[in-house]
Short mmCIF file of C-alpha atoms in Angstrom, two decimals:
data_model
loop_
_atom_site.label_atom_id
_atom_site.label_comp_id
_atom_site.label_asym_id
_atom_site.label_seq_id
_atom_site.Cartn_x
_atom_site.Cartn_y
_atom_site.Cartn_z
CA MET A 513 118.50 72.18 170.38
CA LEU A 514 117.05 70.28 173.24
CA PRO A 515 116.06 72.06 176.10
CA VAL A 516 118.76 72.25 178.91
CA GLN A 517 117.63 70.97 182.62
CA GLY A 518 116.68 73.65 185.23
CA GLN A 519 117.21 76.22 182.79
CA GLU A 520 114.70 79.20 181.91
CA TYR A 521 113.75 80.21 178.68
CA SER A 522 111.51 83.71 177.94
CA LEU A 523 108.52 83.76 176.37
CA LEU A 524 106.25 87.66 175.46
CA MET A 525 102.99 86.41 175.62
CA LEU A 526 100.17 88.88 173.85
CA SER A 527 97.65 89.55 177.00
CA SER A 528 95.24 92.21 175.16
CA ILE A 529 95.19 93.80 172.00
CA ARG A 530 92.89 97.23 172.10
CA LYS A 531 92.11 100.16 169.13
CA ARG A 532 91.89 103.71 170.89
CA ARG A 533 90.58 106.36 169.89
CA PHE A 534 91.21 110.29 171.59
CA HIS A 535 89.68 113.48 170.35
CA LYS A 536 90.44 116.39 172.48
CA ARG A 537 92.65 118.46 171.21
CA ASN A 538 94.95 119.87 173.13
CA THR A 539 94.35 117.58 176.02
CA LEU A 540 96.89 115.50 178.30
CA HIS A 541 96.16 111.64 178.52
CA LYS A 542 97.46 109.69 181.16
CA LYS A 543 96.53 106.44 181.10
CA ASN A 544 98.37 103.08 183.21
CA ILE A 545 99.70 100.18 181.78
CA PRO A 546 100.30 96.76 183.35
CA GLY A 547 103.29 95.31 182.01
CA ASP A 548 105.17 96.07 178.95
CA MET A 549 103.44 97.12 176.18
CA LEU A 550 102.91 97.95 172.07
CA PHE A 551 102.35 101.70 170.95
CA VAL A 552 101.24 101.69 167.31
CA VAL A 553 100.20 105.18 165.76
CA THR A 554 97.56 105.08 162.85
CA GLN A 555 96.36 108.15 162.95
CA GLY A 556 97.26 111.84 164.52
CA ARG A 557 100.15 113.61 165.60
CA GLY A 558 100.97 114.92 169.08
CA ILE A 559 103.79 113.92 171.92
CA LEU A 560 104.38 111.25 173.47
CA CYS A 561 106.08 111.54 177.87
CA ILE A 562 107.60 109.00 178.68
CA ASP A 563 110.07 108.81 181.95
CA ASN A 564 110.08 113.04 181.04
CA GLN A 565 111.65 111.81 177.84
CA ALA A 566 109.58 114.16 175.02
CA ILE A 567 109.05 112.52 171.86
CA PRO A 568 106.87 113.64 168.89
CA ILE A 569 104.44 110.96 167.41
CA LYS A 570 103.11 110.19 164.29
CA PRO A 571 100.85 108.54 161.41
CA ASN A 572 102.64 104.76 160.88
CA GLN A 573 104.74 105.28 164.18
CA SER A 574 105.90 102.14 166.38
CA PHE A 575 107.05 101.92 170.26
CA TYR A 576 107.89 99.50 173.01
CA ILE A 577 107.19 100.97 176.62
CA ALA A 578 108.94 98.42 179.18
CA GLY A 579 107.70 97.86 182.25
CA SER A 580 105.14 99.07 184.37
CA ASN A 581 105.88 103.03 184.10
CA PRO A 582 102.90 105.44 183.02
CA ILE A 583 102.35 106.94 179.61
CA GLU A 584 101.10 110.43 178.63
CA VAL A 585 100.11 111.57 174.70
CA MET A 586 99.77 115.19 174.89
CA LEU A 587 97.60 115.94 171.38
CA GLU A 588 98.66 118.36 168.70
CA SER A 589 95.92 117.32 166.28
CA ASP A 590 91.87 117.02 166.45
CA PHE A 591 91.86 113.80 167.72
CA ILE A 592 95.08 110.44 167.70
CA GLU A 593 93.57 106.66 166.51
CA PHE A 594 96.63 103.74 167.56
CA TYR A 595 96.82 100.29 168.84
CA LEU A 596 97.80 99.19 172.11
CA LEU A 597 99.43 95.44 172.73
CA VAL A 598 99.67 94.39 176.67
CA ILE A 599 102.41 91.89 177.13
CA ARG A 600 103.12 89.85 179.28
CA ARG A 601 106.17 87.75 179.56
CA VAL A 602 106.81 83.76 181.46
CA THR A 603 109.41 81.76 182.12
CA PHE A 604 109.58 78.33 180.96
CA SER A 605 111.73 76.07 182.36
CA LYS A 606 112.40 72.04 182.65
CA LYS A 607 112.43 69.98 185.81
CA LYS A 608 112.28 66.45 186.42
CA GLY A 609 110.65 66.05 183.24
CA SER A 610 107.63 68.68 183.53
CA TRP A 611 107.26 72.09 181.96
CA HIS A 612 106.63 74.50 184.59
CA CYS A 613 105.21 78.49 183.17
CA ALA A 614 105.53 81.41 185.40
CA ASN A 615 105.25 85.08 185.09
CA ALA A 616 108.08 87.19 185.09
CA ALA A 617 109.31 90.37 185.33
CA SER A 618 110.14 92.58 181.98
CA ASP A 619 113.61 91.79 180.46
CA PRO A 620 114.79 94.83 179.30
CA SER A 621 117.23 92.89 176.82
CA LEU A 622 115.18 91.69 174.72
CA PHE A 623 113.83 95.65 173.63
CA GLN A 624 114.50 99.48 174.90
CA THR A 625 111.95 101.73 175.68
CA GLY A 626 111.37 103.81 172.59
CA LYS A 627 111.04 104.51 169.26
CA LEU A 628 111.10 101.63 167.69
CA GLN A 629 112.48 102.41 163.86
CA LEU A 630 111.37 100.10 161.86
CA LYS A 631 112.37 99.02 157.96
CA GLN A 632 108.95 97.58 157.07
CA GLY A 633 106.78 100.16 159.50
CA LYS A 634 103.25 99.96 156.74
CA GLN A 635 103.72 96.00 156.48
CA HIS A 636 103.89 96.42 160.42
CA LEU A 637 101.23 98.03 160.42
CA GLU A 638 99.67 95.67 158.35
CA SER A 639 99.69 93.13 161.00
CA ILE A 640 98.95 94.72 163.93
CA GLU A 641 95.94 95.02 162.13
CA GLN A 642 95.46 91.46 161.19
CA LEU A 643 95.99 90.47 164.46
CA TYR A 644 93.17 92.95 166.08
CA GLU A 645 90.90 92.00 163.79
CA GLU A 646 91.29 87.94 164.39
CA CYS A 647 91.63 88.92 168.73
CA ARG A 648 87.84 90.17 167.81
CA SER A 649 86.63 87.28 166.15
CA ARG A 650 85.69 84.27 167.89
CA SER A 651 86.23 81.75 165.08
CA VAL A 652 89.66 82.41 165.23
CA LYS A 653 90.83 80.63 167.74
CA GLU A 654 93.62 81.52 170.98
CA LEU A 655 96.48 79.40 169.66
CA SER A 656 96.69 80.71 166.52
CA ILE A 657 96.40 84.72 167.84
CA GLN A 658 99.51 83.60 169.78
CA LEU A 659 101.67 82.06 167.06
CA LYS A 660 100.77 85.13 164.68
CA PHE A 661 101.91 87.09 167.99
CA GLN A 662 105.49 85.35 167.90
CA THR A 663 105.83 86.07 163.94
CA LEU A 664 105.13 89.66 164.57
CA ILE A 665 107.93 90.04 167.60
CA GLN A 666 110.06 87.78 166.07
CA GLU A 667 110.42 89.89 163.30
CA MET A 668 110.82 93.21 165.03
CA PRO A 669 114.47 93.32 166.24
CA GLY A 670 115.89 92.63 162.73
CA GLU A 671 113.97 95.31 161.86
CA VAL A 672 115.49 98.10 163.94
CA LEU A 673 117.42 100.44 163.35
CA GLU A 674 120.22 102.53 164.99
CA PRO A 675 117.76 105.37 167.49
CA ILE A 676 117.83 108.57 165.05
CA GLU A 677 118.73 111.48 167.14
CA LEU A 678 116.51 114.44 167.15
CA GLU A 679 117.39 117.44 166.35
CA ASP A 680 118.45 119.62 169.22
CA ALA A 681 115.65 122.39 168.52
CA SER A 682 113.23 119.94 167.57
CA LYS A 683 113.30 118.42 170.80
CA GLY A 684 114.07 121.07 172.66
CA ILE A 685 110.86 122.64 171.63
CA ASP A 686 108.97 118.98 171.98
CA GLN A 687 110.60 119.14 176.40
CA SER A 688 108.97 122.65 176.55
CA ILE A 689 105.50 121.55 175.72
CA THR A 690 105.95 118.87 177.94
CA TYR A 691 106.44 122.01 180.80
CA MET A 692 103.55 123.59 179.08
CA TYR A 693 101.51 120.99 179.49
CA LYS A 694 102.70 120.20 182.98
CA HIS A 695 102.91 123.70 184.53
CA PHE A 696 99.94 125.61 182.44
CA SER A 697 98.23 127.24 185.41
CA HIS A 698 101.03 129.08 186.05
CA LYS A 699 102.52 132.79 185.30
CA ILE A 700 104.98 130.83 182.48
CA LYS A 701 108.01 133.72 180.55
CA LEU A 702 109.24 132.94 177.48
CA GLU A 703 112.26 132.77 178.32
CA THR A 704 111.97 129.84 180.94
CA LEU A 705 110.22 127.74 177.80
CA SER A 706 113.53 129.21 175.78
CA ASP A 707 115.81 128.15 178.13
CA ILE A 708 114.28 124.13 178.41
CA ALA A 709 114.38 124.50 175.17
CA GLY A 710 118.04 125.13 175.04
CA LEU A 711 117.45 128.60 172.99
CA THR A 712 117.37 132.44 172.77
CA PRO A 713 114.02 133.52 173.46
CA THR A 714 113.92 134.49 170.14
CA SER A 715 115.54 131.95 168.42
CA TYR A 716 112.76 129.85 170.49
CA SER A 717 109.64 131.45 168.80
CA ARG A 718 110.75 131.58 165.48
CA SER A 719 111.65 127.71 165.96
CA PHE A 720 108.47 126.64 168.22
CA LYS A 721 106.53 128.44 164.90
CA LYS A 722 108.14 127.24 162.08
CA ALA A 723 107.56 123.69 164.01
CA LYS A 724 103.84 124.29 165.36
CA ASN A 725 102.15 126.77 162.85
CA MET A 726 101.67 128.85 166.22
CA SER A 727 104.04 130.97 168.37
CA PRO A 728 103.79 129.39 172.18
CA VAL A 729 101.47 132.11 173.56
CA GLU A 730 99.03 130.46 171.00
CA TYR A 731 99.53 127.24 171.88
CA LEU A 732 99.99 127.77 175.40
CA ASN A 733 96.63 129.28 175.20
CA HIS A 734 95.07 126.28 173.47
CA ILE A 735 96.27 124.24 176.48
CA ARG A 736 94.61 126.27 178.65
CA ILE A 737 91.66 126.69 176.78
CA ASP A 738 90.81 122.71 176.56
CA ALA A 739 91.51 122.66 180.45
CA SER A 740 88.93 124.96 182.14
CA LYS A 741 86.76 123.42 179.81
CA GLU A 742 87.01 120.28 182.48
CA LEU A 743 86.01 123.50 185.24
CA LEU A 744 83.13 124.46 183.44
CA GLN A 745 81.53 121.28 183.97
CA GLN A 746 81.65 121.15 187.38
CA ASP A 747 78.45 122.39 189.33
CA ASP A 748 77.94 126.21 190.12
CA PRO A 749 81.46 127.01 188.26
CA SER A 750 82.79 130.22 188.18
CA ILE A 751 84.35 131.59 185.36
CA LYS A 752 86.12 133.95 187.60
CA ASP A 753 87.85 131.28 189.35
CA ILE A 754 88.06 128.79 186.48
CA SER A 755 90.12 132.08 183.82
CA SER A 756 92.64 132.28 187.14
CA ALA A 757 92.93 128.49 188.02
CA VAL A 758 94.17 127.58 184.23
CA GLY A 759 96.80 130.73 184.07
CA PHE A 760 94.92 133.40 182.64
CA GLY A 761 93.67 135.41 185.63
CA ASN A 762 92.41 138.05 183.62
CA GLU A 763 88.42 136.68 183.19
CA PHE A 764 88.27 139.20 180.50
CA TYR A 765 90.62 138.26 178.55
CA PHE A 766 90.19 134.14 179.06
CA SER A 767 86.98 134.99 178.20
CA ARG A 768 87.84 137.10 175.08
CA MET A 769 89.89 134.29 173.90
CA PHE A 770 87.74 131.07 174.35
CA LYS A 771 85.55 132.29 172.19
CA ASN A 772 88.06 132.80 169.65
CA SER A 773 89.49 128.74 169.88
CA PHE A 774 85.92 127.20 170.58
CA GLY A 775 83.80 129.55 168.63
CA ILE A 776 81.19 130.07 172.18
CA SER A 777 81.22 131.86 175.39
CA PRO A 778 82.88 130.03 178.70
CA THR A 779 78.80 131.15 179.38
CA MET A 780 77.16 129.43 176.77
CA TYR A 781 79.50 126.71 177.33
CA ILE A 782 78.45 125.96 180.36
CA LYS A 783 74.83 125.88 178.97
CA ARG A 784 75.59 123.98 175.89
CA LYS A 785 73.35 120.62 176.85
CA GLN A 786 70.34 123.14 176.57
CA LEU A 787 70.58 125.86 173.85
CA LYS A 788 68.38 125.58 170.73
CA VAL A 789 69.95 125.03 168.29
CA ALA A 790 70.14 125.01 164.17
CA VAL A 791 72.18 124.14 161.37
CA ALA A 792 73.16 125.45 158.56
CA SER A 793 74.55 122.12 156.30
CA CYS A 794 74.71 120.21 153.41
CA PHE A 795 76.79 117.68 155.19
CA ARG A 796 73.59 116.27 157.63
CA PHE A 797 74.34 118.18 160.61
CA GLN A 798 70.78 117.87 160.98
CA ASP A 799 70.87 114.06 161.45
CA CYS A 800 74.38 114.62 163.23
CA LEU A 801 72.14 116.39 166.45
CA ARG A 802 69.61 113.43 166.14
CA ASP A 803 72.08 110.23 166.50
CA LEU A 804 73.38 112.81 169.81
CA GLY A 805 69.69 112.17 170.98
CA VAL A 806 68.99 116.91 170.66
CA GLU A 807 66.79 117.78 167.87
CA ASP A 808 67.63 121.13 166.05
CA THR A 809 64.94 124.21 166.06
CA TYR A 810 65.55 124.55 162.36
CA GLU A 811 67.61 123.62 159.19
CA LEU A 812 68.48 125.72 157.25
CA ASN A 813 70.20 124.47 153.52
CA GLY A 814 72.12 126.60 151.70
CA TYR A 815 72.80 124.35 148.24
CA GLN A 816 72.93 126.30 145.08
CA HIS A 817 70.95 124.35 142.85
CA LEU A 818 72.80 124.28 139.27
CA GLU A 819 69.24 124.58 137.25
CA LEU A 820 67.71 126.72 139.85
CA GLY A 821 69.54 129.74 139.10
CA ILE A 822 71.64 132.41 141.48
CA GLU A 823 68.29 134.88 141.34
CA GLU A 824 66.00 131.84 142.22
CA ASN A 825 69.33 130.44 144.90
CA LYS A 826 69.31 134.18 146.25
CA ARG A 827 65.64 133.96 147.34
CA ARG A 828 65.58 130.17 148.36
CA ILE A 829 68.14 130.84 150.96
CA GLU A 830 66.54 134.58 151.65
CA VAL A 831 63.20 132.83 152.69
CA GLN A 832 64.92 130.16 154.42
CA LEU A 833 67.05 132.97 156.73
CA ALA A 834 63.56 134.63 157.47
CA GLU A 835 61.91 131.20 159.09
CA LEU A 836 65.33 131.06 160.28
CA ARG A 837 64.92 133.92 162.05
CA ASP A 838 61.42 133.33 163.21
CA CYS A 839 62.82 130.04 165.24
CA ARG A 840 64.76 132.40 167.50
CA PRO A 841 67.62 129.96 168.09
CA GLU A 842 69.99 130.36 170.92
CA LEU A 843 73.62 128.79 168.62
CA ILE A 844 74.04 128.15 164.61
CA ILE A 845 76.44 125.40 164.00
CA ALA A 846 77.71 125.91 160.07
CA ASP A 847 78.79 124.55 157.73
CA TYR A 848 82.15 125.89 154.40
CA ARG A 849 79.78 126.23 152.85
CA HIS A 850 77.41 128.68 154.43
CA LEU A 851 80.73 131.17 155.10
CA PRO A 852 79.17 133.54 152.02
CA ILE A 853 76.20 134.11 154.56
CA TYR A 854 77.82 134.24 157.81
CA ASN A 855 77.78 137.77 158.55
CA GLN A 856 73.26 136.96 158.34
CA LEU A 857 73.78 134.06 160.60
CA LYS A 858 75.53 135.55 162.99
CA LEU A 859 72.65 138.47 163.33
CA ILE A 860 70.48 135.95 164.19
CA ALA A 861 72.47 133.63 166.82
CA PRO A 862 75.81 132.88 167.41
CA THR A 863 77.46 131.06 165.04
CA VAL A 864 79.79 128.21 164.80
CA MET A 865 81.48 127.97 161.06
CA VAL A 866 82.91 124.25 161.71
CA ASP A 867 86.62 123.62 159.61
CA PHE A 868 86.09 121.45 156.82
CA SER A 869 87.36 118.29 156.76
CA MET A 870 86.38 115.27 155.05
CA ASP A 871 86.67 112.59 157.82
CA TRP A 872 82.50 113.32 158.94
CA ARG A 873 84.04 111.76 162.20
CA ALA A 874 85.78 114.51 163.33
CA TYR A 875 82.46 117.05 161.96
CA PHE A 876 80.39 114.41 164.36
CA MET A 877 82.91 114.86 167.58
CA ARG A 878 83.20 119.03 166.88
CA ILE A 879 79.09 119.30 166.77
CA ALA A 880 78.59 117.07 170.22
CA GLU A 881 81.18 119.00 172.19
CA LEU A 882 79.42 122.18 171.08
CA VAL A 883 75.68 120.14 172.70
CA GLY A 884 77.29 118.52 175.24
CA ARG A 885 77.45 115.93 173.88
CA GLU A 886 80.69 114.28 173.97
CA LYS A 887 79.77 110.90 175.59
CA GLU A 888 77.44 109.79 173.15
CA ALA A 889 79.21 110.91 170.59
CA GLN A 890 82.07 108.03 170.98
CA GLN A 891 79.21 105.87 172.44
CA THR A 892 77.89 106.54 168.69
CA PHE A 893 81.36 104.96 167.73
CA SER A 894 81.74 101.68 169.28
CA GLN A 895 78.32 101.11 168.28
CA LEU A 896 78.72 101.84 164.31
CA ASP A 897 82.38 99.62 165.03
CA LEU A 898 80.03 97.09 166.04
CA ARG A 899 78.01 96.74 163.31
CA VAL A 900 80.61 97.46 160.68
CA LYS A 901 83.15 94.42 161.97
CA PHE A 902 79.70 92.38 162.03
CA THR A 903 78.51 93.98 157.88
CA LYS A 904 82.37 93.26 157.03
CA ASP A 905 82.19 89.91 158.09
CA ALA A 906 78.93 88.71 156.52
CA LEU A 907 79.95 90.43 153.51
CA MET A 908 82.93 88.71 152.91
CA ASP A 909 81.06 85.16 153.16
CA LYS A 910 78.52 86.46 150.32
CA VAL A 911 80.15 89.20 148.64
CA GLY A 912 83.73 87.86 148.82
CA LEU A 913 86.81 89.25 146.12
CA GLN A 914 83.75 90.26 143.56
CA SER A 915 84.22 93.86 142.63
CA VAL A 916 81.85 97.30 144.21
CA SER A 917 81.40 100.72 142.39
CA VAL A 918 79.71 103.36 143.30
CA ILE A 919 78.17 106.35 140.30
CA ARG A 920 75.05 108.29 139.94
CA LEU A 921 74.21 110.93 137.56
CA TYR A 922 75.59 114.41 138.02
CA SER A 923 75.01 117.96 136.06
CA GLN A 924 74.61 115.71 133.32
CA LYS A 925 77.18 113.54 132.92
CA ILE A 926 78.02 110.22 134.68
CA ARG A 927 79.86 110.79 138.67
CA VAL A 928 81.86 107.43 139.32
CA GLN A 929 82.54 107.88 143.29
CA GLY A 930 86.27 107.33 143.67
CA LEU A 931 88.75 105.27 146.43
CA VAL A 932 89.29 108.65 148.52
CA ASP A 933 88.61 111.63 150.20
CA HIS A 934 85.19 110.80 150.93
CA PRO A 935 83.66 108.94 153.65
CA LEU A 936 81.63 106.96 151.67
CA SER A 937 84.38 106.00 149.62
CA HIS A 938 85.80 104.61 152.97
CA LEU A 939 83.11 102.78 154.42
CA LEU A 940 82.97 100.33 151.74
CA TYR A 941 86.54 100.24 150.88
CA THR A 942 88.06 100.61 153.33
CA GLU A 943 86.41 99.43 156.76
CA LEU A 944 83.77 97.17 154.92
CA GLY A 945 86.87 95.93 152.84
CA LEU A 946 84.83 95.72 149.70
CA LYS A 947 87.14 95.44 145.82
CA PRO A 948 86.38 98.33 144.11
CA GLY A 949 85.32 98.34 140.25
CA SER A 950 88.91 98.67 137.90
CA CYS A 951 86.60 102.04 136.51
CA VAL A 952 87.11 103.26 140.74
CA PRO A 953 90.00 106.70 140.44
CA LEU A 954 92.25 105.34 143.06
CA ASN A 955 94.15 108.64 144.33
CA VAL A 956 90.81 111.10 143.29
CA ARG A 957 87.72 111.96 145.47
CA THR A 958 85.40 111.49 141.70
CA ARG A 959 85.84 111.11 138.09
CA GLU A 960 83.20 112.15 135.15
CA PHE A 961 82.30 111.00 132.17
CA ALA A 962 80.19 112.03 129.50
CA VAL A 963 76.65 110.38 129.12
CA GLU A 964 77.52 109.25 125.42
CA VAL A 965 80.79 108.48 125.93
CA MET A 966 80.30 106.23 128.92
CA PRO A 967 82.91 102.94 129.32
CA THR A 968 82.74 100.04 130.07
CA PHE A 969 82.94 99.98 134.42
CA ASP A 970 84.47 96.82 134.52
CA THR A 971 82.61 95.62 138.13
CA ASP A 972 80.78 92.93 139.71
CA PHE A 973 78.29 95.15 140.93
CA LEU A 974 76.77 98.54 140.04
CA LEU A 975 75.18 100.73 142.48
CA ILE A 976 73.12 103.73 141.64
CA ASP A 977 72.58 106.83 143.29
CA LYS A 978 69.15 108.23 140.86
CA ARG A 979 68.87 111.12 142.05
CA LEU A 980 67.15 113.14 139.26
CA THR A 981 66.93 116.80 139.54
CA SER A 982 65.12 117.77 136.24
CA LEU A 983 62.97 115.88 132.89
CA GLU A 984 66.79 116.39 130.74
CA GLU A 985 68.30 114.63 133.15
CA ALA A 986 65.64 111.69 133.51
CA ASN A 987 66.48 111.41 129.77
CA LEU A 988 69.67 111.16 130.19
CA TYR A 989 69.52 108.44 132.55
CA THR A 990 67.23 105.97 130.20
CA ASN A 991 69.67 106.67 127.55
CA MET A 992 72.29 105.49 129.57
CA PHE A 993 70.54 102.32 130.05
CA LYS A 994 70.14 102.39 125.68
CA GLY A 995 74.10 101.79 125.04
CA THR A 996 76.45 99.03 123.94
CA SER A 997 78.90 99.84 126.41
CA TRP A 998 75.98 98.91 129.32
CA ASP A 999 74.93 95.83 128.00
CA ALA A 1000 78.05 95.01 128.10
CA MET A 1001 79.01 95.97 132.14
CA LYS A 1002 79.61 92.10 134.00
CA ALA A 1003 77.30 93.88 136.69
CA VAL A 1004 74.09 94.44 133.40
CA GLN A 1005 75.17 90.76 132.79
CA ASN A 1006 74.50 88.96 136.20
CA ASN A 1007 72.09 91.48 136.90
CA GLN A 1008 74.11 92.83 140.34
CA VAL A 1009 72.74 96.25 139.64
CA ARG A 1010 71.49 99.06 142.80
CA VAL A 1011 69.43 101.93 142.35
CA ILE A 1012 70.76 103.27 146.03
CA PRO A 1013 69.07 106.23 147.84
CA ASN A 1014 71.63 109.26 148.87
CA TRP A 1015 74.41 106.93 149.99
CA ILE A 1016 77.00 110.05 149.00
CA SER A 1017 75.32 112.09 151.17
CA MET A 1018 73.95 109.65 153.74
CA SER A 1019 77.62 109.18 154.85
CA TRP A 1020 78.32 112.04 156.74
CA ALA A 1021 75.67 110.56 159.74
CA PRO A 1022 76.11 107.89 162.06
CA SER A 1023 72.51 107.12 161.13
CA GLY A 1024 73.95 107.75 157.54
CA GLN A 1025 76.17 104.53 158.04
CA ASN A 1026 73.44 102.93 159.44
CA GLN A 1027 71.51 102.78 157.10
CA ILE A 1028 73.88 102.15 153.84
CA LEU A 1029 74.88 99.28 156.06
CA ASP A 1030 71.31 97.42 156.46
CA ASP A 1031 70.85 97.73 152.45
CA LEU A 1032 73.85 96.30 152.30
CA LEU A 1033 72.73 93.13 155.03
CA GLN A 1034 69.15 93.31 153.10
CA TRP A 1035 70.83 93.05 149.65
CA HIS A 1036 72.96 89.96 150.37
CA ALA A 1037 70.92 88.77 152.79
#
């Protein structure tokens, strides 16, 4: 169909695409958007507030937001990661044989503000991820990016299903949470919240507990605690005034709730940047502190070495505890593996046990919060993301579609690193996009084989973590190279076997991840 003279034609253009991550739980984030926007959640949970409507958000969901109205995001998880696609509407018209282009206001007939119920949500997310990577690449031209964006937009109307109405109870609970965020500094009665939700107080409490795994009062206290953190960072803060400003009133109750929630008292929080910090960790907490510019006073590692036996391991920990006590730390940051000695640690100094997670970034950010280095942590994430992008592009030229596998000798067995559930796996196979060998387990962290029945690993590159803790393991390591399975491996035949340092442990800290990237680049230079 030929264009009609003088008629205007609308077109949506991609103005920018950004990938963002917020780390503050139970905090209200406000964002002003200059125009229409596509908001795509990849990780985390929370509530998106648009035009006073509370909409629960979770991974693989997309929202179209028309106009330039501000949005509010309230986190319920430790962090949320999402893509923001800012969209500009333009009009084209043909007048007197010439084409004219002009900016235009939002067109509500194209998409309505709200959640997009997509049939192919995962495929939609993959398209946006690819678009984001191409926008970051200097080799991809602007025209190509806009054409791919047009394909994405054109597919969306056919993918949108009829809107799904939330259950009245769930919708009411989300509305009451929005009220909490906006009025937490005042006294809030349970009856007020239940009225907003359209439920009786008893039914509301029961429904809230089922939906959020905590009571309304606990949820409200979390919001107040997080709001108090901002105030505690001001010059010459008054704990009494702050407790009143965030709705607690009683400063002693506030202090107790703050410590229960965050791990340290408000007084310690105020001076957290100057504290003498020690660690009790098997997950490189000491490296995380150094990456944040903090030197720890002592590093206790209570890892249980199987070859040493129960008594020797116990003696090692007692020696380390004595040395830790002599260092007189003001704060101890410990991981879950040191829970058995928690009572001994807290007799030395206030001790924070960091919740276990296979997300190293969650560990790193939690440590950063405890020592007042949140900005430094965000800068570290940004710098590491750039290095990962650079390394991924470089490896794609050198490695291409060749497969990579990681193994180590552990407790007299061959342990193969899996595709999931570990920082090293996430770095290699997700962030760098390396292809796993056929021996790599897809849905578990590791898989073990006896050395004598080691299968032939079908992999182009074989990376071996050679940490030998006993003579017996050294002999097993030597015998591993003598079997027919070893000689039959593609990586062995093509001289593509590499001995690596302790990548599995190093991957828990930014400096370790940077070293892994350096090693990969050096091998394939």
